[in-house]
mmCIF file of C-alpha atoms in Angstrom:
data_model
loop_
_atom_site.group_PDB
_atom_site.id
_atom_site.type_symbol
_atom_site.label_atom_id
_atom_site.label_comp_id
_atom_site.label_asym_id
_atom_site.label_seq_id
_atom_site.Cartn_x
_atom_site.Cartn_y
_atom_site.Cartn_z
ATOM 1 C CA UNK A 1 60.096 108.227 107.090
ATOM 2 C CA UNK A 2 62.667 110.773 105.921
ATOM 3 C CA UNK A 3 65.936 109.050 105.072
ATOM 4 C CA UNK A 4 69.314 109.815 103.547
ATOM 5 C CA UNK A 5 71.751 107.813 101.507
ATOM 6 C CA UNK A 6 75.337 108.981 101.081
ATOM 7 C CA UNK A 7 77.615 107.318 98.554
ATOM 8 C CA UNK A 8 81.323 108.124 98.741
ATOM 9 C CA UNK A 9 83.247 106.673 95.844
ATOM 10 C CA UNK A 10 86.667 107.175 94.328
ATOM 11 C CA UNK A 11 85.716 110.272 92.336
ATOM 12 C CA UNK A 12 82.528 111.731 93.802
ATOM 13 C CA UNK A 13 80.477 111.953 96.973
ATOM 14 C CA UNK A 14 76.697 112.123 96.672
ATOM 15 C CA UNK A 15 73.735 112.738 98.950
ATOM 16 C CA UNK A 16 70.091 111.759 98.530
ATOM 17 C CA UNK A 17 67.525 112.897 101.079
ATOM 18 C CA UNK A 18 64.117 111.382 100.383
ATOM 19 C CA UNK A 19 60.768 110.584 101.932
ATOM 20 C CA UNK A 20 59.608 106.969 101.924
ATOM 21 C CA UNK A 21 55.783 107.039 101.786
ATOM 22 C CA UNK A 22 55.388 103.339 102.560
ATOM 23 C CA UNK A 23 56.523 99.817 101.793
ATOM 24 C CA UNK A 24 57.085 99.105 98.073
ATOM 25 C CA UNK A 25 56.389 102.739 97.180
ATOM 26 C CA UNK A 26 58.882 104.867 95.219
ATOM 27 C CA UNK A 27 61.136 107.370 96.934
ATOM 28 C CA UNK A 28 60.024 110.984 96.960
ATOM 29 C CA UNK A 29 63.206 113.032 96.518
ATOM 30 C CA UNK A 30 63.807 116.002 98.801
ATOM 31 C CA UNK A 31 67.295 116.827 97.519
ATOM 32 C CA UNK A 32 70.098 115.237 95.516
ATOM 33 C CA UNK A 33 73.680 116.528 95.634
ATOM 34 C CA UNK A 34 76.903 115.512 93.958
ATOM 35 C CA UNK A 35 80.416 116.869 94.476
ATOM 36 C CA UNK A 36 83.677 115.702 92.972
ATOM 37 C CA UNK A 37 85.815 115.053 96.046
ATOM 38 C CA UNK A 38 88.352 112.695 94.381
ATOM 39 C CA UNK A 39 88.847 110.788 97.652
ATOM 40 C CA UNK A 40 90.637 108.040 95.754
ATOM 41 C CA UNK A 41 93.275 110.339 94.287
ATOM 42 C CA UNK A 42 96.485 108.276 94.056
ATOM 43 C CA UNK A 43 95.145 105.294 96.040
ATOM 44 C CA UNK A 44 95.768 102.864 93.177
ATOM 45 C CA UNK A 45 99.458 103.874 93.232
ATOM 46 C CA UNK A 46 100.147 104.456 96.955
ATOM 47 C CA UNK A 47 97.559 102.360 98.784
ATOM 48 C CA UNK A 48 96.786 105.342 101.060
ATOM 49 C CA UNK A 49 94.402 108.291 101.136
ATOM 50 C CA UNK A 50 96.066 111.583 100.294
ATOM 51 C CA UNK A 51 95.738 114.102 103.211
ATOM 52 C CA UNK A 52 94.335 116.809 100.945
ATOM 53 C CA UNK A 53 91.803 114.392 99.454
ATOM 54 C CA UNK A 54 90.700 113.396 102.958
ATOM 55 C CA UNK A 55 90.314 117.019 104.051
ATOM 56 C CA UNK A 56 88.380 117.874 100.898
ATOM 57 C CA UNK A 57 86.003 114.918 101.283
ATOM 58 C CA UNK A 58 85.347 115.456 104.999
ATOM 59 C CA UNK A 59 84.501 119.062 104.212
ATOM 60 C CA UNK A 60 81.658 117.809 102.022
ATOM 61 C CA UNK A 61 80.589 115.427 104.813
ATOM 62 C CA UNK A 62 80.297 118.457 107.111
ATOM 63 C CA UNK A 63 77.969 120.077 104.587
ATOM 64 C CA UNK A 64 75.904 116.905 104.154
ATOM 65 C CA UNK A 65 75.544 116.557 107.945
ATOM 66 C CA UNK A 66 74.200 120.100 108.102
ATOM 67 C CA UNK A 67 71.665 119.376 105.367
ATOM 68 C CA UNK A 68 70.530 116.164 107.053
ATOM 69 C CA UNK A 69 69.948 118.070 110.307
ATOM 70 C CA UNK A 70 68.074 120.880 108.555
ATOM 71 C CA UNK A 71 65.818 118.423 106.697
ATOM 72 C CA UNK A 72 65.078 116.312 109.765
ATOM 73 C CA UNK A 73 66.557 113.062 108.449
ATOM 74 C CA UNK A 74 65.637 110.124 110.689
ATOM 75 C CA UNK A 75 67.883 107.401 109.236
ATOM 76 C CA UNK A 76 71.148 107.503 107.264
ATOM 77 C CA UNK A 77 73.096 104.881 105.375
ATOM 78 C CA UNK A 78 76.592 106.048 104.405
ATOM 79 C CA UNK A 79 78.499 103.740 102.062
ATOM 80 C CA UNK A 80 82.103 103.892 100.932
ATOM 81 C CA UNK A 81 83.293 101.811 98.036
ATOM 82 C CA UNK A 82 86.387 101.094 95.966
ATOM 83 C CA UNK A 83 88.927 103.634 97.241
ATOM 84 C CA UNK A 84 88.057 103.022 100.890
ATOM 85 C CA UNK A 85 88.325 99.260 100.416
ATOM 86 C CA UNK A 86 91.864 99.749 99.113
ATOM 87 C CA UNK A 87 93.260 102.451 101.453
ATOM 88 C CA UNK A 88 95.448 101.270 104.350
ATOM 89 C CA UNK A 89 94.671 104.457 106.327
ATOM 90 C CA UNK A 90 90.909 104.162 105.853
ATOM 91 C CA UNK A 91 90.298 104.588 109.606
ATOM 92 C CA UNK A 92 91.090 108.310 109.293
ATOM 93 C CA UNK A 93 88.136 108.624 106.956
ATOM 94 C CA UNK A 94 85.804 106.286 108.856
ATOM 95 C CA UNK A 95 86.443 108.088 112.157
ATOM 96 C CA UNK A 96 85.998 111.494 110.525
ATOM 97 C CA UNK A 97 82.587 110.537 109.166
ATOM 98 C CA UNK A 98 81.479 109.072 112.515
ATOM 99 C CA UNK A 99 82.409 112.317 114.285
ATOM 100 C CA UNK A 100 80.425 114.429 111.829
ATOM 101 C CA UNK A 101 77.327 112.312 111.216
ATOM 102 C CA UNK A 102 77.108 109.981 114.171
ATOM 103 C CA UNK A 103 76.732 106.898 111.987
ATOM 104 C CA UNK A 104 79.189 104.207 110.959
ATOM 105 C CA UNK A 105 80.366 104.020 107.372
ATOM 106 C CA UNK A 106 79.401 100.823 105.585
ATOM 107 C CA UNK A 107 82.521 99.840 103.624
ATOM 108 C CA UNK A 108 80.821 97.782 100.971
ATOM 109 C CA UNK A 109 82.483 94.832 99.318
ATOM 110 C CA UNK A 110 82.360 94.809 95.534
ATOM 111 C CA UNK A 111 79.487 92.320 95.674
ATOM 112 C CA UNK A 112 77.520 94.429 98.181
ATOM 113 C CA UNK A 113 78.104 97.537 96.107
ATOM 114 C CA UNK A 114 76.875 95.736 93.002
ATOM 115 C CA UNK A 115 73.689 94.515 94.689
ATOM 116 C CA UNK A 116 72.871 97.957 96.102
ATOM 117 C CA UNK A 117 73.302 99.492 92.639
ATOM 118 C CA UNK A 118 71.068 96.839 91.097
ATOM 119 C CA UNK A 119 68.341 97.475 93.672
ATOM 120 C CA UNK A 120 68.438 101.228 93.112
ATOM 121 C CA UNK A 121 68.316 100.992 89.317
ATOM 122 C CA UNK A 122 65.781 98.225 88.808
ATOM 123 C CA UNK A 123 63.328 99.688 91.315
ATOM 124 C CA UNK A 124 62.384 102.180 88.579
ATOM 125 C CA UNK A 125 62.740 99.939 85.506
ATOM 126 C CA UNK A 126 61.393 96.610 86.739
ATOM 127 C CA UNK A 127 57.971 96.906 85.113
ATOM 128 C CA UNK A 128 58.979 98.491 81.813
ATOM 129 C CA UNK A 129 62.059 96.566 80.700
ATOM 130 C CA UNK A 130 62.675 92.967 79.688
ATOM 131 C CA UNK A 131 64.516 90.765 82.171
ATOM 132 C CA UNK A 132 67.149 89.598 82.898
ATOM 133 C CA UNK A 133 68.686 93.034 83.478
ATOM 134 C CA UNK A 134 72.404 93.674 83.471
ATOM 135 C CA UNK A 135 73.248 96.792 85.482
ATOM 136 C CA UNK A 136 76.666 98.369 84.973
ATOM 137 C CA UNK A 137 77.702 100.847 87.686
ATOM 138 C CA UNK A 138 80.846 102.534 86.381
ATOM 139 C CA UNK A 139 82.583 104.379 89.199
ATOM 140 C CA UNK A 140 85.916 106.029 89.776
ATOM 141 C CA UNK A 141 87.741 103.006 91.164
ATOM 142 C CA UNK A 142 85.653 100.020 90.159
ATOM 143 C CA UNK A 143 82.855 98.836 87.905
ATOM 144 C CA UNK A 144 80.081 96.602 89.216
ATOM 145 C CA UNK A 145 78.109 94.234 87.003
ATOM 146 C CA UNK A 146 74.901 92.559 88.191
ATOM 147 C CA UNK A 147 72.641 90.257 86.209
ATOM 148 C CA UNK A 148 69.246 89.765 87.800
ATOM 149 C CA UNK A 149 65.465 89.741 87.665
ATOM 150 C CA UNK A 150 62.910 92.379 88.558
ATOM 151 C CA UNK A 151 61.938 90.541 91.742
ATOM 152 C CA UNK A 152 65.442 91.158 93.081
ATOM 153 C CA UNK A 153 66.822 87.699 92.272
ATOM 154 C CA UNK A 154 70.538 87.972 91.466
ATOM 155 C CA UNK A 155 71.731 85.578 88.765
ATOM 156 C CA UNK A 156 75.339 86.715 88.874
ATOM 157 C CA UNK A 157 77.484 89.624 90.028
ATOM 158 C CA UNK A 158 81.054 90.815 89.660
ATOM 159 C CA UNK A 159 83.158 93.784 90.744
ATOM 160 C CA UNK A 160 86.112 94.808 88.591
ATOM 161 C CA UNK A 161 88.936 97.136 89.668
ATOM 162 C CA UNK A 162 88.574 99.277 86.570
ATOM 163 C CA UNK A 163 86.981 102.721 86.866
ATOM 164 C CA UNK A 164 87.452 106.146 85.338
ATOM 165 C CA UNK A 165 89.966 107.474 87.902
ATOM 166 C CA UNK A 166 91.898 104.227 88.317
ATOM 167 C CA UNK A 167 92.184 103.701 84.547
ATOM 168 C CA UNK A 168 93.277 107.292 83.941
ATOM 169 C CA UNK A 169 95.988 106.993 86.583
ATOM 170 C CA UNK A 170 97.154 103.634 85.240
ATOM 171 C CA UNK A 171 97.186 104.300 81.524
ATOM 172 C CA UNK A 172 96.424 107.835 80.266
ATOM 173 C CA UNK A 173 99.134 110.467 80.579
ATOM 174 C CA UNK A 174 98.928 112.258 77.194
ATOM 175 C CA UNK A 175 96.340 114.708 75.849
ATOM 176 C CA UNK A 176 94.936 113.416 73.588
ATOM 177 C CA UNK A 177 95.765 109.855 74.579
ATOM 178 C CA UNK A 178 97.972 107.780 72.307
ATOM 179 C CA UNK A 179 97.073 104.586 70.472
ATOM 180 C CA UNK A 180 99.458 102.637 72.724
ATOM 181 C CA UNK A 181 97.760 103.986 75.857
ATOM 182 C CA UNK A 182 94.362 103.053 74.464
ATOM 183 C CA UNK A 183 95.548 99.542 73.594
ATOM 184 C CA UNK A 184 96.944 98.970 77.105
ATOM 185 C CA UNK A 185 93.751 100.267 78.704
ATOM 186 C CA UNK A 186 91.602 98.036 76.504
ATOM 187 C CA UNK A 187 93.684 95.009 77.420
ATOM 188 C CA UNK A 188 93.274 95.878 81.120
ATOM 189 C CA UNK A 189 89.463 96.049 80.868
ATOM 190 C CA UNK A 190 89.292 92.887 78.767
ATOM 191 C CA UNK A 191 91.382 91.016 81.335
ATOM 192 C CA UNK A 192 89.076 92.267 84.102
ATOM 193 C CA UNK A 193 86.028 91.036 82.188
ATOM 194 C CA UNK A 194 87.708 87.658 81.668
ATOM 195 C CA UNK A 195 88.491 87.382 85.383
ATOM 196 C CA UNK A 196 84.930 88.364 86.324
ATOM 197 C CA UNK A 197 83.774 85.110 84.705
ATOM 198 C CA UNK A 198 80.178 86.363 84.545
ATOM 199 C CA UNK A 199 77.948 84.814 81.878
ATOM 200 C CA UNK A 200 76.471 87.843 80.116
ATOM 201 C CA UNK A 201 74.609 85.933 77.399
ATOM 202 C CA UNK A 202 71.174 85.974 79.137
ATOM 203 C CA UNK A 203 71.127 89.808 79.187
ATOM 204 C CA UNK A 204 67.966 91.288 77.685
ATOM 205 C CA UNK A 205 68.242 94.830 79.061
ATOM 206 C CA UNK A 206 71.555 96.633 79.626
ATOM 207 C CA UNK A 207 71.239 99.474 82.143
ATOM 208 C CA UNK A 208 74.098 101.944 82.559
ATOM 209 C CA UNK A 209 74.511 103.850 85.838
ATOM 210 C CA UNK A 210 76.551 106.681 87.340
ATOM 211 C CA UNK A 211 78.155 109.909 86.166
ATOM 212 C CA UNK A 212 80.391 108.678 83.352
ATOM 213 C CA UNK A 213 77.505 106.938 81.622
ATOM 214 C CA UNK A 214 74.943 109.678 82.237
ATOM 215 C CA UNK A 215 77.382 112.251 80.809
ATOM 216 C CA UNK A 216 78.037 110.076 77.738
ATOM 217 C CA UNK A 217 74.258 109.909 77.328
ATOM 218 C CA UNK A 218 74.010 113.699 77.518
ATOM 219 C CA UNK A 219 76.503 113.896 74.642
ATOM 220 C CA UNK A 220 74.557 111.336 72.597
ATOM 221 C CA UNK A 221 71.386 113.376 73.139
ATOM 222 C CA UNK A 222 73.226 116.630 72.305
ATOM 223 C CA UNK A 223 71.802 118.321 75.386
ATOM 224 C CA UNK A 224 72.362 122.062 75.905
ATOM 225 C CA UNK A 225 72.755 121.426 79.650
ATOM 226 C CA UNK A 226 72.721 118.482 82.052
ATOM 227 C CA UNK A 227 69.080 117.388 82.288
ATOM 228 C CA UNK A 228 68.413 114.310 84.467
ATOM 229 C CA UNK A 229 64.811 114.063 83.277
ATOM 230 C CA UNK A 230 65.935 113.617 79.657
ATOM 231 C CA UNK A 231 68.893 111.392 80.513
ATOM 232 C CA UNK A 232 66.943 108.981 82.714
ATOM 233 C CA UNK A 233 65.434 106.194 80.641
ATOM 234 C CA UNK A 234 67.216 107.252 77.426
ATOM 235 C CA UNK A 235 67.276 104.347 74.978
ATOM 236 C CA UNK A 236 70.219 104.315 72.556
ATOM 237 C CA UNK A 237 71.516 101.859 69.987
ATOM 238 C CA UNK A 238 74.795 100.088 70.706
ATOM 239 C CA UNK A 239 76.327 101.679 67.615
ATOM 240 C CA UNK A 240 75.337 105.152 68.769
ATOM 241 C CA UNK A 241 76.826 104.672 72.241
ATOM 242 C CA UNK A 242 79.984 103.123 70.788
ATOM 243 C CA UNK A 243 80.503 106.165 68.564
ATOM 244 C CA UNK A 244 80.055 108.642 71.429
ATOM 245 C CA UNK A 245 82.448 106.632 73.610
ATOM 246 C CA UNK A 246 85.012 106.726 70.808
ATOM 247 C CA UNK A 247 84.651 110.525 70.620
ATOM 248 C CA UNK A 248 85.365 110.848 74.343
ATOM 249 C CA UNK A 249 88.346 108.493 74.180
ATOM 250 C CA UNK A 250 89.958 110.454 71.337
ATOM 251 C CA UNK A 251 88.996 113.959 72.511
ATOM 252 C CA UNK A 252 91.235 116.486 74.215
ATOM 253 C CA UNK A 253 90.583 117.837 77.698
ATOM 254 C CA UNK A 254 89.813 121.205 76.132
ATOM 255 C CA UNK A 255 87.168 119.705 73.857
ATOM 256 C CA UNK A 256 85.534 117.882 76.760
ATOM 257 C CA UNK A 257 85.561 121.007 78.928
ATOM 258 C CA UNK A 258 83.560 122.888 76.291
ATOM 259 C CA UNK A 259 80.595 120.511 76.525
ATOM 260 C CA UNK A 260 77.737 122.452 78.197
ATOM 261 C CA UNK A 261 76.663 119.517 80.387
ATOM 262 C CA UNK A 262 80.150 118.496 81.541
ATOM 263 C CA UNK A 263 80.918 118.666 85.264
ATOM 264 C CA UNK A 264 84.423 120.156 85.634
ATOM 265 C CA UNK A 265 85.454 117.310 87.936
ATOM 266 C CA UNK A 266 84.889 114.747 85.170
ATOM 267 C CA UNK A 267 86.888 116.416 82.405
ATOM 268 C CA UNK A 268 90.159 114.629 83.183
ATOM 269 C CA UNK A 269 88.704 111.145 83.738
ATOM 270 C CA UNK A 270 85.655 110.649 81.538
ATOM 271 C CA UNK A 271 87.669 109.520 78.502
ATOM 272 C CA UNK A 272 89.019 106.560 80.474
ATOM 273 C CA UNK A 273 85.521 105.837 81.788
ATOM 274 C CA UNK A 274 84.167 105.922 78.229
ATOM 275 C CA UNK A 275 86.690 103.252 77.271
ATOM 276 C CA UNK A 276 85.480 100.998 80.107
ATOM 277 C CA UNK A 277 81.839 101.467 79.077
ATOM 278 C CA UNK A 278 82.673 100.804 75.428
ATOM 279 C CA UNK A 279 84.500 97.571 76.263
ATOM 280 C CA UNK A 280 81.675 96.343 78.505
ATOM 281 C CA UNK A 281 79.082 97.017 75.797
ATOM 282 C CA UNK A 282 81.171 95.236 73.186
ATOM 283 C CA UNK A 283 81.572 92.213 75.443
ATOM 284 C CA UNK A 284 77.838 92.025 76.193
ATOM 285 C CA UNK A 285 77.023 92.385 72.487
ATOM 286 C CA UNK A 286 79.402 89.536 71.623
ATOM 287 C CA UNK A 287 78.046 87.212 74.314
ATOM 288 C CA UNK A 288 74.377 87.832 73.460
ATOM 289 C CA UNK A 289 74.881 87.545 69.694
ATOM 290 C CA UNK A 290 74.148 83.801 69.517
ATOM 291 C CA UNK A 291 70.855 83.960 71.462
ATOM 292 C CA UNK A 292 68.889 87.215 71.540
ATOM 293 C CA UNK A 293 71.245 89.913 70.260
ATOM 294 C CA UNK A 294 71.334 93.026 72.396
ATOM 295 C CA UNK A 295 70.607 96.167 70.376
ATOM 296 C CA UNK A 296 70.209 99.028 72.888
ATOM 297 C CA UNK A 297 71.283 100.418 76.233
ATOM 298 C CA UNK A 298 69.162 102.256 78.803
ATOM 299 C CA UNK A 299 70.616 104.961 81.039
ATOM 300 C CA UNK A 300 69.470 105.317 84.643
ATOM 301 C CA UNK A 301 69.768 108.299 86.961
ATOM 302 C CA UNK A 302 68.938 105.921 89.824
ATOM 303 C CA UNK A 303 71.670 103.726 91.261
ATOM 304 C CA UNK A 304 73.420 102.786 94.507
ATOM 305 C CA UNK A 305 72.328 106.086 96.079
ATOM 306 C CA UNK A 306 68.687 105.055 95.784
ATOM 307 C CA UNK A 307 69.581 101.609 97.086
ATOM 308 C CA UNK A 308 71.168 103.184 100.170
ATOM 309 C CA UNK A 309 68.105 105.340 100.857
ATOM 310 C CA UNK A 310 65.872 102.262 100.567
ATOM 311 C CA UNK A 311 68.218 100.436 102.957
ATOM 312 C CA UNK A 312 67.972 103.339 105.429
ATOM 313 C CA UNK A 313 64.194 102.924 105.387
ATOM 314 C CA UNK A 314 64.253 99.135 105.565
ATOM 315 C CA UNK A 315 66.795 99.030 108.430
ATOM 316 C CA UNK A 316 66.673 102.364 110.298
ATOM 317 C CA UNK A 317 70.028 103.784 111.342
ATOM 318 C CA UNK A 318 69.394 106.995 113.348
ATOM 319 C CA UNK A 319 72.173 109.615 113.330
ATOM 320 C CA UNK A 320 73.552 111.177 116.483
ATOM 321 C CA UNK A 321 75.025 114.412 115.118
#
């Protein structure tokens, strides 16, 4: 079956078209796309989608619909996450997608988003990493944490309203950011982790997902360009990741823009995302210290997008373009 998963978050919209050879077999990618649509621009402050952000995002949906038609996609799962959950005028977006693709948007709860991310990531790491896994999907509006086993058993999950766009809009207005801004942002993430009330101490493998974390990994690897094959599965010490996160937090927009692997749409938000990732790592390290101390992170190029494609195969949802 040829399927598609589309993930529309606060910062980016992404498309995966893939063939599913058979049950329990890995996806065979046909195409992967990512655009920075910034659908969630201002939603944390206003509670509504901005008209320009809506127009921009639906323009990408038009393009994705065309690609799905051209590639003969038989089933599509389209998921919207943090920004759409929060926007009072979300129906404008949901109706626009239905008109263009002929499928309903699945507005995932934080828990559903977390589970889909876990499925997508662990499908490729389940046999080569020690369980329990903690997956961290750091998006534009929220961050999802899932602790689970390689058979799909979920031991605990939490969704926090801290992401790279939301944190930038809440706390970072200077370039470079000030110590006071950093302190307020850290307190915000720490409070979110406290409220999540997720026991992180059993974690044996920490898997980081999504664009902020993959870009931080590219910096740690000193890549001359963005290379998913080198980023996927990269194993890095906690100290190494902490240092790279600190560089991003303290850097200027100009310095970030000069990085050869940096997507232009991440330049103004990745420093706030790096702070979220740094705080999560520090919390996991502290909670695992008394049992089996965590020493490394693994980066995955597979995440909720893969989970959506697998869902499209498991429960077919034919489009009516």
